[in-house]
JSON list of C-alpha atoms in Angstrom, two decimals:
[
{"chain": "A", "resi": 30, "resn": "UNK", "atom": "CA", "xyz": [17.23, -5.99, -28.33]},
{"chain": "A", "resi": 31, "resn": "UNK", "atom": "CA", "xyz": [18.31, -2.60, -28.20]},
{"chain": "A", "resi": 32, "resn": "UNK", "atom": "CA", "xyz": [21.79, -1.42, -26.39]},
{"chain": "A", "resi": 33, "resn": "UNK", "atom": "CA", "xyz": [21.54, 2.14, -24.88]},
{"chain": "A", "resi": 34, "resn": "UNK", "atom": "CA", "xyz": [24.78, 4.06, -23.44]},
{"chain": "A", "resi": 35, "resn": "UNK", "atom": "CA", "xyz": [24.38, 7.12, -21.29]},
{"chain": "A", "resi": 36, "resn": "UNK", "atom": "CA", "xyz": [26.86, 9.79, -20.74]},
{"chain": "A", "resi": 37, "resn": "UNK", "atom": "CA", "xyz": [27.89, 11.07, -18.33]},
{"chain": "A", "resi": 38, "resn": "UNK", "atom": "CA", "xyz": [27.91, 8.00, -15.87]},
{"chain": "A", "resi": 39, "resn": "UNK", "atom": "CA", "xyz": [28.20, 10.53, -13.15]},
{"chain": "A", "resi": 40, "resn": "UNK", "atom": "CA", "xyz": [29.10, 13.62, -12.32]},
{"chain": "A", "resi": 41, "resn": "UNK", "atom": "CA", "xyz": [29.07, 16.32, -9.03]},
{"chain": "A", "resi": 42, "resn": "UNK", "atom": "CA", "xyz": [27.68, 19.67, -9.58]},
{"chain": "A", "resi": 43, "resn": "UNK", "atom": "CA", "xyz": [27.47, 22.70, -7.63]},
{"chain": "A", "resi": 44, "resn": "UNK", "atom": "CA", "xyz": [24.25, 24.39, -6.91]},
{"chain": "A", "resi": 45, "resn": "UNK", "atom": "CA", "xyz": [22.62, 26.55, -9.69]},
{"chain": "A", "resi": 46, "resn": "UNK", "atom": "CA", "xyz": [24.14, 25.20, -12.49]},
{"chain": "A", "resi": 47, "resn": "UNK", "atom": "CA", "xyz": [23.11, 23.01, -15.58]},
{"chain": "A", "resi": 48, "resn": "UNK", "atom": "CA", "xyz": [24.12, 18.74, -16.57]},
{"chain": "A", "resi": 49, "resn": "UNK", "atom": "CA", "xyz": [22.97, 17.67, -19.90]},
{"chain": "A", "resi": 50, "resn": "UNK", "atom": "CA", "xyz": [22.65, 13.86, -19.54]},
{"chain": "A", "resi": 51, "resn": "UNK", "atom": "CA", "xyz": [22.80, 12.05, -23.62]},
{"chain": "A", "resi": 52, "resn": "UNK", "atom": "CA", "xyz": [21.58, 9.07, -24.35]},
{"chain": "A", "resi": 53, "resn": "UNK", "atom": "CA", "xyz": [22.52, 6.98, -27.30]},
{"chain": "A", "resi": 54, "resn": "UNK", "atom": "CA", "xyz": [20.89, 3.72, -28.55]},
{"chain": "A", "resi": 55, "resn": "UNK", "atom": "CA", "xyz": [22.30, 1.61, -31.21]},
{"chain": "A", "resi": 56, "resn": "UNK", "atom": "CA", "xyz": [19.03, 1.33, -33.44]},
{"chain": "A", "resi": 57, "resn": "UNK", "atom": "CA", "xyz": [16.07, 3.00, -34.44]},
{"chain": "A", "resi": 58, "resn": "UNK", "atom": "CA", "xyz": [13.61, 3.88, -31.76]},
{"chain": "A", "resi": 59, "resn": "UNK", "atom": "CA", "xyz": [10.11, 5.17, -31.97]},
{"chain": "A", "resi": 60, "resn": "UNK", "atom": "CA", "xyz": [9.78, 6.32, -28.25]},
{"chain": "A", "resi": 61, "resn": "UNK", "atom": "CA", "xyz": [12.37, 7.49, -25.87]},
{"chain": "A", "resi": 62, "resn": "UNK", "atom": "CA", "xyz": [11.64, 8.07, -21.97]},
{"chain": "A", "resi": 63, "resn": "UNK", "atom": "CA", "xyz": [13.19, 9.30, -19.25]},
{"chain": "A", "resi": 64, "resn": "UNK", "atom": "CA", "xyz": [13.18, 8.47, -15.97]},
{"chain": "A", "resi": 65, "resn": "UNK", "atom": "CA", "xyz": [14.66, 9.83, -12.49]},
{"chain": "A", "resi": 66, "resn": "UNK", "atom": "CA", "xyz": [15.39, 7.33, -9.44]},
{"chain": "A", "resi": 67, "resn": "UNK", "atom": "CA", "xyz": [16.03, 9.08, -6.30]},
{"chain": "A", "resi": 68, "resn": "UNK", "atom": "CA", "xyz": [17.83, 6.91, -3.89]},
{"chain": "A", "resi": 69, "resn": "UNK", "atom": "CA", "xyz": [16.36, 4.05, -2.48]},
{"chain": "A", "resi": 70, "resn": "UNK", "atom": "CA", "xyz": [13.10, 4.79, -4.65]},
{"chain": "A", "resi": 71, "resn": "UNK", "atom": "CA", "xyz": [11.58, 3.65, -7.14]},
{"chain": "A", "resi": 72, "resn": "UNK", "atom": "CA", "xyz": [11.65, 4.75, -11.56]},
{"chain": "A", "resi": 73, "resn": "UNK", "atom": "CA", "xyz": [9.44, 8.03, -12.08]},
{"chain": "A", "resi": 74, "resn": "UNK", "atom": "CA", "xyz": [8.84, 9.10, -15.31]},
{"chain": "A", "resi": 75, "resn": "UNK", "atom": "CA", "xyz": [9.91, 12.41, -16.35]},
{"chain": "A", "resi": 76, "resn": "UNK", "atom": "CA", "xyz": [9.21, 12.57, -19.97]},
{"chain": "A", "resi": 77, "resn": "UNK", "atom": "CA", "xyz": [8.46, 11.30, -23.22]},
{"chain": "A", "resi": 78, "resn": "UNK", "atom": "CA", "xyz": [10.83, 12.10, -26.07]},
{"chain": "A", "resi": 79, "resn": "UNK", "atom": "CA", "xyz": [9.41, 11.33, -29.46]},
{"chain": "A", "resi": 80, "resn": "UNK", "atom": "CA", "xyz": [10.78, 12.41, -32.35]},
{"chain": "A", "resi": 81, "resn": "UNK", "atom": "CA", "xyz": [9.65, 15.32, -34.59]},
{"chain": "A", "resi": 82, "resn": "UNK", "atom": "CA", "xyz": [7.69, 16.19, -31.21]},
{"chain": "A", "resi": 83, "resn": "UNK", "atom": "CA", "xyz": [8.36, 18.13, -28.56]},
{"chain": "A", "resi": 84, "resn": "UNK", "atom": "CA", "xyz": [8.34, 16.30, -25.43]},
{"chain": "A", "resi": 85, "resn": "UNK", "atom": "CA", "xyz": [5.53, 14.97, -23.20]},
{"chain": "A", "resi": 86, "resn": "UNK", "atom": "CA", "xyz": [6.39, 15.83, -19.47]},
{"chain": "A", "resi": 87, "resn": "UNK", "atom": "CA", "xyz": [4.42, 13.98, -16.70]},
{"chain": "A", "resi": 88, "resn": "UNK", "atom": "CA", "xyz": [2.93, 15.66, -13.67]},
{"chain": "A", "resi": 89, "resn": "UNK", "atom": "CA", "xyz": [5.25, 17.39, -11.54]},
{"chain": "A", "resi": 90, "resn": "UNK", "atom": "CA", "xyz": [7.92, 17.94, -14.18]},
{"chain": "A", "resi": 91, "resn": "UNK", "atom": "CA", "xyz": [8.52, 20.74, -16.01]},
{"chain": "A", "resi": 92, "resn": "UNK", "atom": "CA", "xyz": [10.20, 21.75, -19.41]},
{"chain": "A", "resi": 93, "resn": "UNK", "atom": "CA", "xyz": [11.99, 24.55, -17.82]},
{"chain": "A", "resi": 94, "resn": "UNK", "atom": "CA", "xyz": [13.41, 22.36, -15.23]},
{"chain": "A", "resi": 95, "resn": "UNK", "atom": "CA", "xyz": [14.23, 19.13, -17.79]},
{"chain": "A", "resi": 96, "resn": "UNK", "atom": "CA", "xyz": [14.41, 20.26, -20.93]},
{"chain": "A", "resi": 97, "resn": "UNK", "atom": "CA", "xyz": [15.02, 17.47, -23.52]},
{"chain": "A", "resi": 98, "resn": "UNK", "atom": "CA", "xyz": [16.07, 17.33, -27.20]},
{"chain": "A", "resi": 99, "resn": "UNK", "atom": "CA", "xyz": [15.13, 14.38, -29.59]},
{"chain": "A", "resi": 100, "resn": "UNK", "atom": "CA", "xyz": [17.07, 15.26, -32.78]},
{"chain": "A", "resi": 101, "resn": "UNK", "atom": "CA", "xyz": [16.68, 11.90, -34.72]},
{"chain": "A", "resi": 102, "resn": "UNK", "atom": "CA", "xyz": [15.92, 8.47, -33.83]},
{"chain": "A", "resi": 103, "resn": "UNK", "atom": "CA", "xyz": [18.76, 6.90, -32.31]},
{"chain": "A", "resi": 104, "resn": "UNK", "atom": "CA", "xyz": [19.61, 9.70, -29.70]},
{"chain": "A", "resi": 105, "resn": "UNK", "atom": "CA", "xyz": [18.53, 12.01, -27.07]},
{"chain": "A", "resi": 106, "resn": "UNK", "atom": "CA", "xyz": [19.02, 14.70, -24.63]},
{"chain": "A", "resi": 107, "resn": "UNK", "atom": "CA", "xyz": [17.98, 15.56, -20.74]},
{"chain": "A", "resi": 108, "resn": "UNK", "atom": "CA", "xyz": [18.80, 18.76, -18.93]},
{"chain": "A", "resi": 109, "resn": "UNK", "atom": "CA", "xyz": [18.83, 19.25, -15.30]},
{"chain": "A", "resi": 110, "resn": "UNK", "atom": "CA", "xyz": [18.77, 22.86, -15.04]},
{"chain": "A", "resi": 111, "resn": "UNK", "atom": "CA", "xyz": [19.45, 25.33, -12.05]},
{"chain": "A", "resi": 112, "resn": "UNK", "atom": "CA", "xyz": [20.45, 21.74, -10.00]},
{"chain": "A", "resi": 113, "resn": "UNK", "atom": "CA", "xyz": [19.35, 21.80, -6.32]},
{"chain": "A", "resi": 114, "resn": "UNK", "atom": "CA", "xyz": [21.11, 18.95, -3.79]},
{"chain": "A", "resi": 115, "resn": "UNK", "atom": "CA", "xyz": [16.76, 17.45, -4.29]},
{"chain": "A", "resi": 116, "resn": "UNK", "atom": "CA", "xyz": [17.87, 16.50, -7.97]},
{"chain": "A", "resi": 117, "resn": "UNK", "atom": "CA", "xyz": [20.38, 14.21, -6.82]},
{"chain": "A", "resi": 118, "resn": "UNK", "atom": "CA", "xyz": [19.32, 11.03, -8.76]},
{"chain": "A", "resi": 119, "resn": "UNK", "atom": "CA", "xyz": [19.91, 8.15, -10.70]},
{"chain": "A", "resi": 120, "resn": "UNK", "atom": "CA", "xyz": [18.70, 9.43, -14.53]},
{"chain": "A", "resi": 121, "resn": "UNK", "atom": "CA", "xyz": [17.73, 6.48, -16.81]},
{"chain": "A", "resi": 122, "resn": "UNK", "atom": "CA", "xyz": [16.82, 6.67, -20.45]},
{"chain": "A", "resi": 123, "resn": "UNK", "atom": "CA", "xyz": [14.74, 4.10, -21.85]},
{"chain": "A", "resi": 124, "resn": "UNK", "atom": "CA", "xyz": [13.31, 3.23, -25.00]},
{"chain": "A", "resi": 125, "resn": "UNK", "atom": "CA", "xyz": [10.29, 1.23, -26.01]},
{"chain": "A", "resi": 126, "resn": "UNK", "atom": "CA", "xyz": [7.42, 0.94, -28.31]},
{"chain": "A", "resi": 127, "resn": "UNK", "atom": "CA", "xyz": [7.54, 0.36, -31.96]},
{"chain": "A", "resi": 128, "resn": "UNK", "atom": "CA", "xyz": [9.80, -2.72, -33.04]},
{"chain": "A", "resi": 129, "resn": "UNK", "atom": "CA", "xyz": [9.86, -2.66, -28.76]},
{"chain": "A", "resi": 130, "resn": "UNK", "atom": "CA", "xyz": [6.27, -3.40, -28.23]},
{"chain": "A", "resi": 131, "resn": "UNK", "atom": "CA", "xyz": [6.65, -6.09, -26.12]},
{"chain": "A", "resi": 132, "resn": "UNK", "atom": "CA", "xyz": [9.58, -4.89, -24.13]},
{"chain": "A", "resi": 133, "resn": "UNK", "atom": "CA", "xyz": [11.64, -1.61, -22.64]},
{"chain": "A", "resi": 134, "resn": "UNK", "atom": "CA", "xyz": [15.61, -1.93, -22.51]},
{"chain": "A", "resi": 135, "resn": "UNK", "atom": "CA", "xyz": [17.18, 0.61, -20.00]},
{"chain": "A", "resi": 136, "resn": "UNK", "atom": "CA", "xyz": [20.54, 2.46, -20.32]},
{"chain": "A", "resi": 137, "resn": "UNK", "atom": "CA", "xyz": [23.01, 2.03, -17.75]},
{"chain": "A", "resi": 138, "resn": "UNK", "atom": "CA", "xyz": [21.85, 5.56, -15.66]},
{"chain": "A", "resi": 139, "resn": "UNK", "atom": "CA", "xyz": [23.59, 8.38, -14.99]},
{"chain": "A", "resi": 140, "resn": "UNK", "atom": "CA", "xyz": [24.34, 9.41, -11.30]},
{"chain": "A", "resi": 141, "resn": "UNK", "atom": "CA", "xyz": [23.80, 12.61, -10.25]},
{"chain": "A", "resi": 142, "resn": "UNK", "atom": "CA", "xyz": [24.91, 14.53, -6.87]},
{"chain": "A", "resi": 143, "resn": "UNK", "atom": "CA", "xyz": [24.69, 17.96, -6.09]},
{"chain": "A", "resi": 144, "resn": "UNK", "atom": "CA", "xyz": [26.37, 19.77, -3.77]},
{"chain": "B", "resi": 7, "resn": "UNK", "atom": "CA", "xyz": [-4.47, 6.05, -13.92]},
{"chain": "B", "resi": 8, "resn": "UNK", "atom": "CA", "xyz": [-2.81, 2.61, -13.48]},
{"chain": "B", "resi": 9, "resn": "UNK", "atom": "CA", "xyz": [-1.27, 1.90, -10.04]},
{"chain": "B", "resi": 10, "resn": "UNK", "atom": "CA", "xyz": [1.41, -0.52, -9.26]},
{"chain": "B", "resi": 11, "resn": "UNK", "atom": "CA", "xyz": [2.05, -2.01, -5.53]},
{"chain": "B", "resi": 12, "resn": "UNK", "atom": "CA", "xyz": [4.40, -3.99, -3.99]},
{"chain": "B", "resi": 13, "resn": "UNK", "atom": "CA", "xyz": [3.90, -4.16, -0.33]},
{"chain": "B", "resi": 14, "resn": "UNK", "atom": "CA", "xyz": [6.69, -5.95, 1.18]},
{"chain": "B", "resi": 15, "resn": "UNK", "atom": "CA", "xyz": [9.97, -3.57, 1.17]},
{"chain": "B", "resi": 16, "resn": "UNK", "atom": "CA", "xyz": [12.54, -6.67, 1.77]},
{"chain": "B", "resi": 17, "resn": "UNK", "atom": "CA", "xyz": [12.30, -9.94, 1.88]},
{"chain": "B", "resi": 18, "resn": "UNK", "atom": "CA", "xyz": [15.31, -12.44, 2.57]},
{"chain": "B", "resi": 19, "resn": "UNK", "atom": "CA", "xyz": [15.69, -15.84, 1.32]},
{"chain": "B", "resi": 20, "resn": "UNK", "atom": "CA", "xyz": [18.27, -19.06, 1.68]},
{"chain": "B", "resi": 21, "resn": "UNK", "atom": "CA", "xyz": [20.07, -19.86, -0.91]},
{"chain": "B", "resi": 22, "resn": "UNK", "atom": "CA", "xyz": [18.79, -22.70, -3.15]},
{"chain": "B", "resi": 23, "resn": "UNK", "atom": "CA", "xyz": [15.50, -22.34, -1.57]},
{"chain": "B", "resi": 24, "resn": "UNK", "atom": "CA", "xyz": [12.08, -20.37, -3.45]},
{"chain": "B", "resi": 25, "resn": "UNK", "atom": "CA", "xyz": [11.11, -17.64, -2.59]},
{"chain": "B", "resi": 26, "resn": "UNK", "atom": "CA", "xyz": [7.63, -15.26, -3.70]},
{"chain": "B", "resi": 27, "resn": "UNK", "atom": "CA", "xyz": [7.65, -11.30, -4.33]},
{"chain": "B", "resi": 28, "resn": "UNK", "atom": "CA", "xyz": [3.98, -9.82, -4.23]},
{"chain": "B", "resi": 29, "resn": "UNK", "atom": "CA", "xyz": [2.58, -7.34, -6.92]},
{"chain": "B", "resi": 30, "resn": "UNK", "atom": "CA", "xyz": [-0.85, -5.99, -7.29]},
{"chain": "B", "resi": 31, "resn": "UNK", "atom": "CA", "xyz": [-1.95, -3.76, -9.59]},
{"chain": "B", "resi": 32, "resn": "UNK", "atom": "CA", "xyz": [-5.12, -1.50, -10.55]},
{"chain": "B", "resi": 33, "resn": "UNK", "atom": "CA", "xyz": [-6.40, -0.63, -14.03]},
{"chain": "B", "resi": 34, "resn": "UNK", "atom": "CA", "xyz": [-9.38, -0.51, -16.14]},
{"chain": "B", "resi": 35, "resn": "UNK", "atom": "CA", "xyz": [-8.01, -1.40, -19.13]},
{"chain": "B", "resi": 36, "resn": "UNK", "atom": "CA", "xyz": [-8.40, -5.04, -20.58]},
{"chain": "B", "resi": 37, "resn": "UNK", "atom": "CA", "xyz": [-4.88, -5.64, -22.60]},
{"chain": "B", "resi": 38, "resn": "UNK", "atom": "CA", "xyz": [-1.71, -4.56, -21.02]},
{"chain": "B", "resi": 39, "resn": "UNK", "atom": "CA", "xyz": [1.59, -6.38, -19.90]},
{"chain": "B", "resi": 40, "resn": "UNK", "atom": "CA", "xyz": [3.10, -6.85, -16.91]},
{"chain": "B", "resi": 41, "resn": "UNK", "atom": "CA", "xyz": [6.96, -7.02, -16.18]},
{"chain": "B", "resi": 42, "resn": "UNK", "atom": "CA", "xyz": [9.67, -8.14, -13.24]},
{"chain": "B", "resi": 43, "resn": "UNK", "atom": "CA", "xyz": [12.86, -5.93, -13.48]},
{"chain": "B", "resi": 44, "resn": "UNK", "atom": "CA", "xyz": [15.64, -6.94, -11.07]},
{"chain": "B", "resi": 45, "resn": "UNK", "atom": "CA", "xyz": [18.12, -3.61, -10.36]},
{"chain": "B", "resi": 46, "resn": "UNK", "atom": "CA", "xyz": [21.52, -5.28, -8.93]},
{"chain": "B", "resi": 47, "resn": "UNK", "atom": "CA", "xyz": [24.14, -2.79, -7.26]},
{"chain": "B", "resi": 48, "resn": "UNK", "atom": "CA", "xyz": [25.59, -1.82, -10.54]},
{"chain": "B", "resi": 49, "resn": "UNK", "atom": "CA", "xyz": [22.05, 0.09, -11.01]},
{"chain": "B", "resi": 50, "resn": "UNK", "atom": "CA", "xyz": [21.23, -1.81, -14.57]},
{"chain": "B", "resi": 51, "resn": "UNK", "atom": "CA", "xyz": [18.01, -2.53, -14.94]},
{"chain": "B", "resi": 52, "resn": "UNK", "atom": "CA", "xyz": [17.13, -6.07, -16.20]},
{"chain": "B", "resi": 53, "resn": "UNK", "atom": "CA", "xyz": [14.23, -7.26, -17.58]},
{"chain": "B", "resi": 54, "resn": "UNK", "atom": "CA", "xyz": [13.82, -10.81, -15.68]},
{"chain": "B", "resi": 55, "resn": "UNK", "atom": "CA", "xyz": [9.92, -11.54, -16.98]},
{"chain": "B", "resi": 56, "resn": "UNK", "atom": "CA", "xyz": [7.27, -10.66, -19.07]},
{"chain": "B", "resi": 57, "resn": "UNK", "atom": "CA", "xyz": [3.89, -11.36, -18.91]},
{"chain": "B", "resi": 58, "resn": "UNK", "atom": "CA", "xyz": [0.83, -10.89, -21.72]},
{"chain": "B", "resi": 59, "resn": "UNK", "atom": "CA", "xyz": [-2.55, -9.99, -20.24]},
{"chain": "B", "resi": 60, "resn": "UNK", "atom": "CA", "xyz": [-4.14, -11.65, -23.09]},
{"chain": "B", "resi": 61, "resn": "UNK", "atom": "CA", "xyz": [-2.35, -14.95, -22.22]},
{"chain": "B", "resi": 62, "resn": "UNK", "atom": "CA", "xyz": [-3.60, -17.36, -19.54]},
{"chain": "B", "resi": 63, "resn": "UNK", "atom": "CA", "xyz": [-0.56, -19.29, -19.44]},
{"chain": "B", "resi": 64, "resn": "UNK", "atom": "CA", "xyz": [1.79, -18.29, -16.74]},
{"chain": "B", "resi": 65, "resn": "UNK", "atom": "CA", "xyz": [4.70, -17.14, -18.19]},
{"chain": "B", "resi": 66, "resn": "UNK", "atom": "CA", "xyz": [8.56, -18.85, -16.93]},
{"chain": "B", "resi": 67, "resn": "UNK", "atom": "CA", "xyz": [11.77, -18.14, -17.95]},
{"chain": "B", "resi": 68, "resn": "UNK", "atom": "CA", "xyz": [14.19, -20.81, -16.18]},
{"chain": "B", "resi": 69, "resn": "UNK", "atom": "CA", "xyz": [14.25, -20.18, -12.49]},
{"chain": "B", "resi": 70, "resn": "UNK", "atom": "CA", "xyz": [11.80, -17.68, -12.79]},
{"chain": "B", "resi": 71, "resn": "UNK", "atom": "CA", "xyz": [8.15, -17.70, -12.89]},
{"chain": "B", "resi": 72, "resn": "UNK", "atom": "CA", "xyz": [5.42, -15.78, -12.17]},
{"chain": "B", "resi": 73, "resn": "UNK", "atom": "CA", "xyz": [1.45, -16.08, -10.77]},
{"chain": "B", "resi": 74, "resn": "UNK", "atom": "CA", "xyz": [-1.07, -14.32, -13.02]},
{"chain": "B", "resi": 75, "resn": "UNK", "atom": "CA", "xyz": [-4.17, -13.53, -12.07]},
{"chain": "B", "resi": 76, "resn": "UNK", "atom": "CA", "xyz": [-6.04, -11.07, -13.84]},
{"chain": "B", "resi": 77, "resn": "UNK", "atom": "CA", "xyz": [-8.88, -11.40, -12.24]},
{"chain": "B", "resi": 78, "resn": "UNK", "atom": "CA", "xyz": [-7.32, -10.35, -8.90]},
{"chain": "B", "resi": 79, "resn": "UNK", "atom": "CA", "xyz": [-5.18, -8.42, -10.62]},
{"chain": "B", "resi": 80, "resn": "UNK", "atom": "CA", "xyz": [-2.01, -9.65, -8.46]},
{"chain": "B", "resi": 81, "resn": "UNK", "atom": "CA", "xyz": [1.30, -10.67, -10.20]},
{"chain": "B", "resi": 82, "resn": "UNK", "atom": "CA", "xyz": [3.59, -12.67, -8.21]},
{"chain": "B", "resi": 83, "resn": "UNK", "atom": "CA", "xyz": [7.42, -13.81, -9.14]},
{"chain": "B", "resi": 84, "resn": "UNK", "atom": "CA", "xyz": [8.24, -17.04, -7.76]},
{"chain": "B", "resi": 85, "resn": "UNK", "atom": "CA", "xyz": [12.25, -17.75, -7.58]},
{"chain": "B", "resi": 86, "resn": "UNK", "atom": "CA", "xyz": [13.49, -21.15, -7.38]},
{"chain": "B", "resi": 87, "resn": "UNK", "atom": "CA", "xyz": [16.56, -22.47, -6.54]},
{"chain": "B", "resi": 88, "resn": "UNK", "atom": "CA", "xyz": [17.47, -19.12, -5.32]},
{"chain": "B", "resi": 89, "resn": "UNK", "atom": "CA", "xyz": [21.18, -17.98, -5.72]},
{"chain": "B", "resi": 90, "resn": "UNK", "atom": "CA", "xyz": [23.84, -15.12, -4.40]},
{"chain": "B", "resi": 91, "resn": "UNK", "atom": "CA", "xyz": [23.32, -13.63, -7.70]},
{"chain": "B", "resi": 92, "resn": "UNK", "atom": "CA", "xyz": [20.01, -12.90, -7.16]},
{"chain": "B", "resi": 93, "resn": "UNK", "atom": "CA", "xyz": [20.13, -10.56, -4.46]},
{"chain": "B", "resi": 94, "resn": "UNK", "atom": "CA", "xyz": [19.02, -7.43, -6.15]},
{"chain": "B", "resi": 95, "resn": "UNK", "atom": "CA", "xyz": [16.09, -5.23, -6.05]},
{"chain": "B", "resi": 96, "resn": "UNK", "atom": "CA", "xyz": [13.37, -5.98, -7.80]},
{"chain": "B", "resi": 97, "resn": "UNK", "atom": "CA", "xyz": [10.90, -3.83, -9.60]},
{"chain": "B", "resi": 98, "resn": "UNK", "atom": "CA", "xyz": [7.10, -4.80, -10.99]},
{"chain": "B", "resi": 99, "resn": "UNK", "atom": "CA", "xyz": [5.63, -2.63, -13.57]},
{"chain": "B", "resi": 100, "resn": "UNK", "atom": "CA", "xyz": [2.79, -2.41, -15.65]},
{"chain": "B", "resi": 101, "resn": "UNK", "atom": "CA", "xyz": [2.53, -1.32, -19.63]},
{"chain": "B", "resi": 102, "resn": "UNK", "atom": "CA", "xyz": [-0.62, -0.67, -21.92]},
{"chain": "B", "resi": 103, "resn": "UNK", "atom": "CA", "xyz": [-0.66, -2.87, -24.91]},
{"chain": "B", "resi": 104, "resn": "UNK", "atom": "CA", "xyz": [-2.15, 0.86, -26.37]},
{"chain": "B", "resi": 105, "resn": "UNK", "atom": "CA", "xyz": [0.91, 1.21, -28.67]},
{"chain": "B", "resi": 106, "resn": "UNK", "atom": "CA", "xyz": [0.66, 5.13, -28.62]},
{"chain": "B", "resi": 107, "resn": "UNK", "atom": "CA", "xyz": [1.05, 4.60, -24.37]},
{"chain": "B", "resi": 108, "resn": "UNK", "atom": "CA", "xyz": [4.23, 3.04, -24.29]},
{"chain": "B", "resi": 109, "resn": "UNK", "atom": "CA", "xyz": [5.18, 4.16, -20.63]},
{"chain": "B", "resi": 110, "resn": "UNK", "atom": "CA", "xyz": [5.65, 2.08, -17.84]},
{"chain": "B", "resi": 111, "resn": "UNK", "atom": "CA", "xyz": [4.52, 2.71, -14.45]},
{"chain": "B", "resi": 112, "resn": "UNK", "atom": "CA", "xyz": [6.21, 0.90, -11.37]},
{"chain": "B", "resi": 113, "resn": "UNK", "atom": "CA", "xyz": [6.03, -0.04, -8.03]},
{"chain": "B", "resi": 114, "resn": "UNK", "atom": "CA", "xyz": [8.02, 0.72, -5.10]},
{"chain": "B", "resi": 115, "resn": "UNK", "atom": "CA", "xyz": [9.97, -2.45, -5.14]},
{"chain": "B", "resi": 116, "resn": "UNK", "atom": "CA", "xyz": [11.25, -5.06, -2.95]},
{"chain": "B", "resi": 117, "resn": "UNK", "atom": "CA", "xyz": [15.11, -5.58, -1.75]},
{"chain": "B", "resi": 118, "resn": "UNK", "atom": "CA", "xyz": [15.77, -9.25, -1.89]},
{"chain": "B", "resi": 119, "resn": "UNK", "atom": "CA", "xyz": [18.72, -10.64, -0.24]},
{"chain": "B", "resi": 120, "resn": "UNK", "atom": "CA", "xyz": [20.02, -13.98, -0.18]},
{"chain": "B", "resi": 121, "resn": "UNK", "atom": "CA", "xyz": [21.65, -16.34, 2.50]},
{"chain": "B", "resi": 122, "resn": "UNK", "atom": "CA", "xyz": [24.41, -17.97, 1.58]}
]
């Protein structure tokens, strides 16, 4: 199995500005992904972080908005940039794929709320 | 595009009794897997079952077990012996076994609460 840690576990932020969510998993990973749970929804993918790559966004999400980093195997990066009160989330990293064919371990998530 | 549903919102069970949360799905692929993640409160999410397309043997892990039918392409968790510490949300989601399409997609999910 594979144990993922997320910082920050939450945070406030004011209007306009920037959170850089990390994500840190204690093994080699071939495929990172993010996803965003706004409350009382459901998981919706954001992105794909492999890396070497840049990152695979999914409809409706855009690299200027979520910009993500994927500097080696074992860690990664999410933006929320110019935060509006509608990106108050739950953020979840994920990994899967590789040794993880068969199954997708989550990271604790990361609680945003903008004022 | 592979869909995911999950009709009921909440369902409500006693505890020690069994209790069944619906899951259909929609693809046109042939091998893929299908998953139950429970979400508790502390917003972890927990992998509770796994099941293999391939496979026709319903998969069970302990309490848990689940209803595969490919052919409707419905996936049902049955709970037995339900307990307090099962009251969580619970999630159904579908993977390709296409190794380069490792995403999952999920359903809306269904609040379960339990009676004590």
């Amino acid at each position: 199995s594979a144990v993922i840690s997320q910082k920050p576990s939450r945070d406030i932020c004011q209007r306009g500005t920037s959170l850089t969510i990390q994500c840190q998993v204690d093994s080699q990973v071939t495929m990172m992904f993010w996803y965003r749970q706004q409350p009382g929804q459901s998981l919706t993918l954001i992105a794909t972080a492999n890396q070497g790559s840049e990152a695979t966004y999914e409809s409706g999400f855009v690299i200027d908005k979520f910009p993500i980093s994927r500097p080696n195997l074992t860690f990664s990066t999410l933006t929320v940039s110019n935060m509006s009160p509608e990106d108050s989330s739950i953020y979840l990293c994920s990994v899967g794929g590789g040794q993880f064919l068969n199954e997708q371990f989550f990271g604790p998530g990361t609680r945003l709320t903008v004022l | 595009a592979q869909t995911v549903t999950q009709s009921q919102p909440e369902m409500s069970v006693q505890e020690a009794e069994t209790v069944t949360l619906s899951c259909t799905y929609d693809t046109s692929e042939s091998d893929y897997y299908l998953f139950w993640y429970k979400q508790p409160p502390s917003r972890q999410m927990i992998l509770v079952i796994r099941q293999e397309a391939y496979k026709q043997q319903n998969a069970t892990e302990n309490r848990f077990s689940v209803n595969f039918q490919k052919a409707a392409k419905s996936f049902s968790l049955k709970i037995s012996d339900s307990q307090l510490g099962d009251a969580a949300m619970y999630f159904c989601a579908y993977r390709s076994a296409n190794g380069a399409n490792s995403k999952l997609t999920f359903g809306k999910g269904i609040t379960l609460s339990v009676r004590p």
